[in-house]
Short mmCIF file of C-alpha atoms and ligand atoms in Angstrom, two decimals:
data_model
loop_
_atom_site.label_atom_id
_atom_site.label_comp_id
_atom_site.label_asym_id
_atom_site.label_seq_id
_atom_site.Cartn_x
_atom_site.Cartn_y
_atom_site.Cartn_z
CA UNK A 1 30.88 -37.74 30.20
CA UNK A 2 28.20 -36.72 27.71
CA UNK A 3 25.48 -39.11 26.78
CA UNK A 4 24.90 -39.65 23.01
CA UNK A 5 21.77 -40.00 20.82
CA UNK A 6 22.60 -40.85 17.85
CA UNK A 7 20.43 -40.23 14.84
CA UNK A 8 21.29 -41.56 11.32
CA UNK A 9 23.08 -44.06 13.01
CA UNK A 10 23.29 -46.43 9.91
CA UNK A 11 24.26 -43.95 7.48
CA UNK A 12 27.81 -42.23 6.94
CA UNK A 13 27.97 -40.07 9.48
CA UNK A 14 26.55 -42.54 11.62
CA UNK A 15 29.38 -44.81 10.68
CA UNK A 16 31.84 -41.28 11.49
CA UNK A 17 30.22 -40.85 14.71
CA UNK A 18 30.52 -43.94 16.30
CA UNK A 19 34.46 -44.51 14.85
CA UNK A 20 34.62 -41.27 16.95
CA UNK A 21 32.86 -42.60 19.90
CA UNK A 22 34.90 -45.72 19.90
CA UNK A 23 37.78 -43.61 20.36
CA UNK A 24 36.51 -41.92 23.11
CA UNK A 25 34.87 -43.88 25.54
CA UNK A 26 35.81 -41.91 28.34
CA UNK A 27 33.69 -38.84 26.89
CA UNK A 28 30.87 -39.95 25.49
CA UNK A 29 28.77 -42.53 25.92
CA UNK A 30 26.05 -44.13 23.39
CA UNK A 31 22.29 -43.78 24.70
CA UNK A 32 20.37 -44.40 22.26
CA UNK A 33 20.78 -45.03 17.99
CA UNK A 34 17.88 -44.25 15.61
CA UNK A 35 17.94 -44.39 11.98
CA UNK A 36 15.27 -44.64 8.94
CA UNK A 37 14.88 -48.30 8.21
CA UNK A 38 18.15 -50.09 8.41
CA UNK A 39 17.15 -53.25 10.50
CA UNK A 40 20.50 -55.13 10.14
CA UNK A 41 22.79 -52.13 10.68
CA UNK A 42 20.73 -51.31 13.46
CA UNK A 43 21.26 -55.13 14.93
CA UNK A 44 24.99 -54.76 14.77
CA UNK A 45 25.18 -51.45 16.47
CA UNK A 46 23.16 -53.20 19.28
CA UNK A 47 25.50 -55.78 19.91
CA UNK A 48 28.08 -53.85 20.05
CA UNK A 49 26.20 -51.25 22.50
CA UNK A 50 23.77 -53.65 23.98
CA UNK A 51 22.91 -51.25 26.29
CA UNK A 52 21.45 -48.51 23.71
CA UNK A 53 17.89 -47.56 23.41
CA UNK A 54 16.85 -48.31 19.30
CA UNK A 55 14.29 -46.58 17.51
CA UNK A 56 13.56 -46.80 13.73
CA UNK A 57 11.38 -44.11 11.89
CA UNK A 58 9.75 -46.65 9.44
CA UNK A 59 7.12 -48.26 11.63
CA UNK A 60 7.25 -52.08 9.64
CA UNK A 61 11.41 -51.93 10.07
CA UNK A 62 10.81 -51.38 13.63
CA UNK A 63 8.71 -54.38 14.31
CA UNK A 64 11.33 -56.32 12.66
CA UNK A 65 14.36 -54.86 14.49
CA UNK A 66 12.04 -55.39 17.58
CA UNK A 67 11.80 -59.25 16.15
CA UNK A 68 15.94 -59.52 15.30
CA UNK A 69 16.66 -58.14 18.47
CA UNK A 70 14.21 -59.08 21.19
CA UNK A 71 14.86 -55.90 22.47
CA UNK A 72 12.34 -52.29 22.76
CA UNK A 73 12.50 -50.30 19.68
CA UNK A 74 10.74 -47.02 19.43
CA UNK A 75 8.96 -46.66 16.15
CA UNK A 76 8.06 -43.47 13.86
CA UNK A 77 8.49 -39.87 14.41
CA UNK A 78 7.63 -40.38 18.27
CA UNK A 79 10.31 -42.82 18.79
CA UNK A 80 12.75 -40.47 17.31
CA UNK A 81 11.78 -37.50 19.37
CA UNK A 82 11.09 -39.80 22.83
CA UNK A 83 15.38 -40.51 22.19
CA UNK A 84 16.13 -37.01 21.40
CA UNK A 85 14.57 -36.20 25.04
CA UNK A 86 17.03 -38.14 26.89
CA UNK A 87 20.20 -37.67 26.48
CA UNK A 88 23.10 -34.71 26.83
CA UNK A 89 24.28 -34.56 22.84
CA UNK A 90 22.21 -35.52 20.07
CA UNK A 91 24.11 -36.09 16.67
CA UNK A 92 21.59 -35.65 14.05
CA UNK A 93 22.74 -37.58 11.02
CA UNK A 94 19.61 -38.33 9.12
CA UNK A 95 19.38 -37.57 5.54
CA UNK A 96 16.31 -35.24 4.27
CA UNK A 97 13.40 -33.79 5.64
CA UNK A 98 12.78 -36.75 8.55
CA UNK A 99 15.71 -34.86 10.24
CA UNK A 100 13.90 -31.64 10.99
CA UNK A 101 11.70 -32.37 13.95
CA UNK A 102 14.13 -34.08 16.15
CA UNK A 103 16.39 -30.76 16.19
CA UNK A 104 13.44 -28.93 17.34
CA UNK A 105 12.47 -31.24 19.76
CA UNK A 106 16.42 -31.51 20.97
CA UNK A 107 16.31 -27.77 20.95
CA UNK A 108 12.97 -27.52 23.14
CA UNK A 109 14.70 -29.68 25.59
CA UNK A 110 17.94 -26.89 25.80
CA UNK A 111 19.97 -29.78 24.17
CA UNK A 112 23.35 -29.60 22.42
CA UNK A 113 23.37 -30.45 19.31
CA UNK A 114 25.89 -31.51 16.60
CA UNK A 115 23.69 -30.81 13.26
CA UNK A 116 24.83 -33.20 10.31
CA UNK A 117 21.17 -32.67 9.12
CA UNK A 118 21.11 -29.10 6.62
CA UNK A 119 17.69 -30.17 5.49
CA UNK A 120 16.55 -29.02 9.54
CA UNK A 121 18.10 -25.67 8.65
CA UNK A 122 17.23 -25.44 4.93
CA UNK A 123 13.35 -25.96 5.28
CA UNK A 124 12.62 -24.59 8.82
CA UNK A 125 15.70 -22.26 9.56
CA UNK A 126 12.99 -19.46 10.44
CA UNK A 127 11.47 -21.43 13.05
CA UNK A 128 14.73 -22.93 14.50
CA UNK A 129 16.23 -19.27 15.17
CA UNK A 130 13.29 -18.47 16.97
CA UNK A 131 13.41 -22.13 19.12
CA UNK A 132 17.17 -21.62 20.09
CA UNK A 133 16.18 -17.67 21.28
CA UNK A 134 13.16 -19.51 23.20
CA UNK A 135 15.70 -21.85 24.76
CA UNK A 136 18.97 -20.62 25.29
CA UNK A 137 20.62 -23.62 26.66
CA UNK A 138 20.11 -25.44 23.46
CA UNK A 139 23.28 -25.35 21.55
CA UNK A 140 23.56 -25.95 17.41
CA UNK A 141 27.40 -26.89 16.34
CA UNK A 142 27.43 -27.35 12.84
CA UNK A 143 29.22 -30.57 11.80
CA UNK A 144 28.83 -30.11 7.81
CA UNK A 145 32.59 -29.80 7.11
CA UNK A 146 32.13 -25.82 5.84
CA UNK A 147 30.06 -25.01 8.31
CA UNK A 148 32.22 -26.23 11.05
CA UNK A 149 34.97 -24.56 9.54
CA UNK A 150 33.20 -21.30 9.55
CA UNK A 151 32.18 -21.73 13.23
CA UNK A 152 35.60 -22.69 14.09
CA UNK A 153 36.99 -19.64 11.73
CA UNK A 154 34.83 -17.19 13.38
CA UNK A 155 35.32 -17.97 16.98
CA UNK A 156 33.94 -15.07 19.11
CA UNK A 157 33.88 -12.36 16.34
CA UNK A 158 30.77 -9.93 16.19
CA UNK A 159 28.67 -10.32 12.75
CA UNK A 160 29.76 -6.35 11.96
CA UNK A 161 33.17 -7.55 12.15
CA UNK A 162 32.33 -10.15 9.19
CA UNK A 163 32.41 -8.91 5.07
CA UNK A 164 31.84 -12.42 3.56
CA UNK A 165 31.72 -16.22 4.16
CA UNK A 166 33.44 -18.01 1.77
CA UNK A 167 32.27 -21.59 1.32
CA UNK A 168 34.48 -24.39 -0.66
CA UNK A 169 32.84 -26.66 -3.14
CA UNK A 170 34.86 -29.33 -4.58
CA UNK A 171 33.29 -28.75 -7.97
CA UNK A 172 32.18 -32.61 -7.53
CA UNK A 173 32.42 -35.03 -10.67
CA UNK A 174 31.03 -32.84 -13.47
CA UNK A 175 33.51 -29.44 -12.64
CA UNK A 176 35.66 -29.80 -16.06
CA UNK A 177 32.66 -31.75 -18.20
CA UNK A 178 31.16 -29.24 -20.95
CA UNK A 179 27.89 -28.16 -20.91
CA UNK A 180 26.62 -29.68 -24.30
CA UNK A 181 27.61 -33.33 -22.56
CA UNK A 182 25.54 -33.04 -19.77
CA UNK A 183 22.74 -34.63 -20.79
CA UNK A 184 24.65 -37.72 -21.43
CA UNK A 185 25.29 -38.09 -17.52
CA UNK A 186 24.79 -41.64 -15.97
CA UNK A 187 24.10 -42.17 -12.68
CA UNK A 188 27.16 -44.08 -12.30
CA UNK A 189 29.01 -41.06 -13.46
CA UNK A 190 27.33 -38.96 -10.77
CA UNK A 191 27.92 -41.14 -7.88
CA UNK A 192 31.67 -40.97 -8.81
CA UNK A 193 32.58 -38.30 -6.25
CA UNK A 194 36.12 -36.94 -7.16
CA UNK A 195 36.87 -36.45 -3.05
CA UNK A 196 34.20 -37.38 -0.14
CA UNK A 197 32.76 -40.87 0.72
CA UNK A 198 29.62 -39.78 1.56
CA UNK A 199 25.84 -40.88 1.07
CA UNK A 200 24.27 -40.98 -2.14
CA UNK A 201 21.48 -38.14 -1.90
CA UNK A 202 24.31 -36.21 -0.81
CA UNK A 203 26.81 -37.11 -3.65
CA UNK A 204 24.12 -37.02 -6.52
CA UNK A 205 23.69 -33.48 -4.72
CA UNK A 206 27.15 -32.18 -5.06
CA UNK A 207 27.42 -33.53 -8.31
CA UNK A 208 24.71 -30.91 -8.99
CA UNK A 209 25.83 -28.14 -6.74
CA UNK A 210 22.71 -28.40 -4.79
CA UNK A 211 24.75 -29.44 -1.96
CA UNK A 212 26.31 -26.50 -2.14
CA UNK A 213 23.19 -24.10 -2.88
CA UNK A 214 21.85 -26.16 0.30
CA UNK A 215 24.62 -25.35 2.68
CA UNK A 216 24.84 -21.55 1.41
CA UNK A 217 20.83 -21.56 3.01
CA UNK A 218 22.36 -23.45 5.81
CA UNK A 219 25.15 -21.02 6.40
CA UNK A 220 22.74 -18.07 6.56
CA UNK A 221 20.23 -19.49 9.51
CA UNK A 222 23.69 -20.52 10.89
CA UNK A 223 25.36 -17.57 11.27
CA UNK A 224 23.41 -14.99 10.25
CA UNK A 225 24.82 -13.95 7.21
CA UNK A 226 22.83 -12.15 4.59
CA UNK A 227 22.91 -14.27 1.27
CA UNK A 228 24.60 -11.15 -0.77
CA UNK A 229 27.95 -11.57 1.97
CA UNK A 230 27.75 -15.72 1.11
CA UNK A 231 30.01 -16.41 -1.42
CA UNK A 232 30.95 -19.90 -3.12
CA UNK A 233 34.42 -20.78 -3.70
CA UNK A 234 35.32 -24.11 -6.71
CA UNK A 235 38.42 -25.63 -4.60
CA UNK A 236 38.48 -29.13 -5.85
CA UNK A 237 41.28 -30.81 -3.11
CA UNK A 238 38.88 -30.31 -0.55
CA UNK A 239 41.70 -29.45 1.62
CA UNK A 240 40.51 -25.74 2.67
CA UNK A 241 36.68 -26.48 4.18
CA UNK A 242 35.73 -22.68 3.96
CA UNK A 243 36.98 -19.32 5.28
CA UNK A 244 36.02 -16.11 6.72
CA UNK A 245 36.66 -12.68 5.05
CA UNK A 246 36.71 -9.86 7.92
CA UNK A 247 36.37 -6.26 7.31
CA UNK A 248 40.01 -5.47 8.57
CA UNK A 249 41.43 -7.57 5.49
CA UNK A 250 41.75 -11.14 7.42
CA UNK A 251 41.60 -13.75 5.66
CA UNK A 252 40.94 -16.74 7.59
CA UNK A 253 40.81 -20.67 6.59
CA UNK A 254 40.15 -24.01 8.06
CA UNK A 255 42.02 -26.90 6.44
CA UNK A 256 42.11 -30.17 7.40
CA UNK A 257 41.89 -34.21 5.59
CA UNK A 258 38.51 -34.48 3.36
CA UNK A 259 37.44 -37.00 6.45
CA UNK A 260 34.28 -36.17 7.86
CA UNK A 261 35.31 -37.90 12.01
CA UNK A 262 37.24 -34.39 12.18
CA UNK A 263 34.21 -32.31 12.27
CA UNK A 264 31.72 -34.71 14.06
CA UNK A 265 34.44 -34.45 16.89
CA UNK A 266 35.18 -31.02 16.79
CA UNK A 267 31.56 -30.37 17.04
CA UNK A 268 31.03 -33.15 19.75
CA UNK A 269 33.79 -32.16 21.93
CA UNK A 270 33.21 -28.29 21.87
CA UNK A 271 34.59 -25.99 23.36
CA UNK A 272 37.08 -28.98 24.07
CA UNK A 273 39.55 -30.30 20.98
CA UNK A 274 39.93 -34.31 21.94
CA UNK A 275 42.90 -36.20 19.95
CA UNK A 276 41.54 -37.88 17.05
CA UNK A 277 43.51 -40.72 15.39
CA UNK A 278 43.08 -39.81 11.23
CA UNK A 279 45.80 -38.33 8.75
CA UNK A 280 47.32 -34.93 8.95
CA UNK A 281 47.89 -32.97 6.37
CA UNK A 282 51.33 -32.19 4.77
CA UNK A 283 51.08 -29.20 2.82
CA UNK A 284 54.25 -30.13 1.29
CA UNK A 285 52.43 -33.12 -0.05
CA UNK A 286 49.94 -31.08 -1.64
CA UNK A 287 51.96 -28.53 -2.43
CA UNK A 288 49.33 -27.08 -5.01
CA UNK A 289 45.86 -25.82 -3.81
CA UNK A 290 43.72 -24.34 -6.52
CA UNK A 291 40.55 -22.28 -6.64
CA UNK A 292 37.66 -21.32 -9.19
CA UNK A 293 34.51 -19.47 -9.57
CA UNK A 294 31.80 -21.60 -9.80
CA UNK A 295 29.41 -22.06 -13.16
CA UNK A 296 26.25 -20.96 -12.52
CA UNK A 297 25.19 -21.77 -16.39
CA UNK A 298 26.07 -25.49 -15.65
CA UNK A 299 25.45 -26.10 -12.45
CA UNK A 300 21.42 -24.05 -12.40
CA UNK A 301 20.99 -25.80 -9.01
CA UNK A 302 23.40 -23.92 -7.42
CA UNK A 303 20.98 -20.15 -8.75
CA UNK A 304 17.80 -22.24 -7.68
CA UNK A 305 19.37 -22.39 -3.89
CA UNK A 306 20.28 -18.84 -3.72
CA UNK A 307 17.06 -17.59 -5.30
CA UNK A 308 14.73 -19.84 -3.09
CA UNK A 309 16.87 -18.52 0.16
CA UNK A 310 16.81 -14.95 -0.92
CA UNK A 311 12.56 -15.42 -1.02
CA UNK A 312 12.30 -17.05 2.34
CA UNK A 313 8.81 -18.29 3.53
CA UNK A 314 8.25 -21.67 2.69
CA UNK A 315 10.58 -21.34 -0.92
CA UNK A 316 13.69 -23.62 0.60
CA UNK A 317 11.12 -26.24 1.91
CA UNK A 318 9.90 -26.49 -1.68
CA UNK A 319 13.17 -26.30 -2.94
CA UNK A 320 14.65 -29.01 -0.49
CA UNK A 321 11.56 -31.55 -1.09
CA UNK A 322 11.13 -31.19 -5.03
CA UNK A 323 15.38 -32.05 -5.04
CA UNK A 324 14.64 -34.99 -2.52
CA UNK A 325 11.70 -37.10 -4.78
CA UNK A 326 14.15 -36.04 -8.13
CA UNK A 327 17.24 -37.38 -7.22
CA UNK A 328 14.97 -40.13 -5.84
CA UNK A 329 13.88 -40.40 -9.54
CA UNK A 330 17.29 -40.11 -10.71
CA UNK A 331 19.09 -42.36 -8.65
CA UNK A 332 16.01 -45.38 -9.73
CA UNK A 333 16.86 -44.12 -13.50
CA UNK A 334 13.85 -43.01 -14.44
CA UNK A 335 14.78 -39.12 -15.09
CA UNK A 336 18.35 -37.31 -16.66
CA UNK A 337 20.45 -35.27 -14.55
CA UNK A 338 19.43 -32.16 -16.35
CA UNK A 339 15.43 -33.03 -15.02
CA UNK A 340 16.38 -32.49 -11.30
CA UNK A 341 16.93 -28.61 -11.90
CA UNK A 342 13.91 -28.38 -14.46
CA UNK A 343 11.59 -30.47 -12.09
CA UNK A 344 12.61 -28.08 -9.01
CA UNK A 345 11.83 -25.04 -11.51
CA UNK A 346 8.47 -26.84 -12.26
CA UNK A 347 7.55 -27.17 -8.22
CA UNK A 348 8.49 -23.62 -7.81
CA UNK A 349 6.56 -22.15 -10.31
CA UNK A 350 3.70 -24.54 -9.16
CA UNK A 351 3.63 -23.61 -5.93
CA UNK A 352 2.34 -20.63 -4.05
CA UNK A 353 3.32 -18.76 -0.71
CA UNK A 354 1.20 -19.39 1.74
CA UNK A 355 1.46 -15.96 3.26
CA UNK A 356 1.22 -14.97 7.02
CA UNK A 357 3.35 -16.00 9.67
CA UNK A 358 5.20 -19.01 8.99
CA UNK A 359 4.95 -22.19 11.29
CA UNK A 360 5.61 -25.66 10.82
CA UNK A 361 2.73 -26.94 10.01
CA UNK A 362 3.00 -24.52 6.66
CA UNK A 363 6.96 -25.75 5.72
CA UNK A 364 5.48 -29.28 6.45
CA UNK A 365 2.37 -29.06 4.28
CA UNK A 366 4.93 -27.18 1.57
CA UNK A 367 6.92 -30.07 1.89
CA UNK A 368 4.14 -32.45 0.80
CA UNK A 369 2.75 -30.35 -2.12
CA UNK A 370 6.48 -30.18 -3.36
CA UNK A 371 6.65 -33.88 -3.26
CA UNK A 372 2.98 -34.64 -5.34
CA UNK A 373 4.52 -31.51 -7.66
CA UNK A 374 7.51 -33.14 -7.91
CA UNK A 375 5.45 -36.80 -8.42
CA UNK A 376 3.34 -34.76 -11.56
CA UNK A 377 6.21 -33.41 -12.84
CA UNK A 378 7.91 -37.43 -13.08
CA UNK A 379 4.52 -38.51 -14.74
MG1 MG B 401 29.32 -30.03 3.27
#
């Protein structure tokens, strides 16, 4: 029996999570639910689990889940973390930045963790390699769909052994649009996702690529890949979630349904598979899968990703924040799709290394200048 803390409870993988909790009861158990501001979400969880601990990062929403509920709720970054100590799995499904400090803590406490969160590994992934060698009972399995399949595709293999990880992109809504029309994008039009249900930072993000230039950062901290053997594959069916090239000529592949309960168990449940009730697939259904290199001309997010990885330091926190306040602007309207790459140019170019060692206290004050740089650039 494992005890859950649940982070991001509100949001989608939130919603995957506890589907996968539900259906087994006799594994894990909830603890303890926190999420960003989501008071009413957070009130139905509770009555369903009226035995969970709550916490809610915005300080206000707390109060008023506090109010709703009658119950404790743990407020701001504190609250998060004070959950994160207590318990044996923590399933960190918060969207953005807010997600970073909880892994660390879960990691200083030699927890296991099921990371939904890239932003943790895209901003800080220095800092969270050295934490897991500090404290080697903490335990990162990756639940973003390509990442798990990688983990599950490399299984006990030596890095030597790999020649390149090949991750799947489903091309999102744009993959077939010309270039010369995409400045006539709507934000309806980019929430459209062709495959996934997901969040909307995250679908405005594969529509994009960023998602994609996010998880190749991701993949790198993960694993420990060098960027030049990370390779990104166009497979729009979703059906193959990434693969493994070896140096002996293996191929290998995970497939499975585009439903995201598959990975948030496998990762939950490792080393362990646990039967999960969702659709198989029948390749004689699909009978066609298809694959394409990906643009880089239309899709400039996608360079931005590798480019900022390649440079390290404090270039992926910049990166990761200016993308966070533009598709912020985006999604209220008040900038084009094609300003979310030029903006994240702008904060690049405005920003400087800091130089020496690199701590958190640098990624977090890189964070904030890429935020007021991103804030100019809207004005
Ligand atoms: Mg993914």
């Amino acid at each position: 029996m494992s005890d859950v803390c649940l982070l991001g409870a509100t949001g989608s993988i939130g919603d995957s999570a506890l589907d996968v909790i539900r259906q087994h009861r006799e594994r894990f158990s909830l603890r303890s639910i926190a999420a960003h501001s989501n008071v009413q979400k957070m009130a139905d969880i509770s009555k369903e689990y009226p035995d969970a601990k709550l916490a809610l990062f915005d300080e206000n929403s707390a109060t008023e889940l506090q109010r709703v509920t009658g119950k404790k709720v743990f407020a701001g970054m504190e609250g998060l973390l004070e959950l994160v100590a207590d318990c044996d799995l923590v399933v960190n499904g918060l969207t953005g930045s807010v997600g970073c400090e909880p892994t660390l803590k879960a990691i200083e406490c030699g927890k296991k963790i099921a990371l939904a969160n890239k932003e943790t590994l895209v901003m800080a992934g220095e800092i969270i390699k050295e934490a897991l060698k500090k404290n080697p009972n903490a335990k990162i399995m990756p639940v973003d769909s390509e990442h798990n399949a990688i983990f599950q595709c490399l299984a006990g293999c030596k890095n030597a052994e790999i020649e390149s990880l090949q991750i799947t992109a489903s091309g999102g809504p744009f993959r077939e649009l010309p270039a010369e029309k995409f400045s006539e994008i709507t934000l309806k039009d980019a929430l459209n996702h062709p495959v996934w249900s997901m969040g909307k930072k995250i679908t405005i993000d594969s529509a994009s690529m960023m998602n994609k230039g996010l998880e190749v950062i991701e993949a790198h901290f993960l694993f420990g890949v060098p960027y030049e053997q990370i390779k990104v594959v166009v497979h729009p069916q979703s059906m193959v979630h990434s693969l493994v090239q070896f140096r002996d000529g293996n191929l290998m592949a995970q497939l499975g349904a585009p439903d995201m309960r598959i990975p948030i168990l496998c990762a939950m449940a490792f080393p362990e598979r646990l039967h999960l009730e969702t659709k198989r697939l029948s390749l004689p259904e699909i009978q066609k899968l298809t694959f394409f290199e990906p643009d880089f001309k239309k899709f400039p997010c996608l360079t931005l990703a590798y480019e900022a990885g390649k440079a390290g330091g404090t270039r992926a926190a910049v990166l990761n924040a200016a993308n966070e306040v533009l598709v912020n602007a985006f999604m209220q309207q008040k900038i084009s799709f094609l300003d979310i790459p030029r903006g994240i140019e702008h904060c690049l170019s405005k920003i400087a290394e800091p130089g020496g060692e690199l701590n958190l206290e640098k990624i977090l004050f890189a964070d904030s200048n890429a935020r007021e740089a991103a804030r100019n650039f809207l004005d």
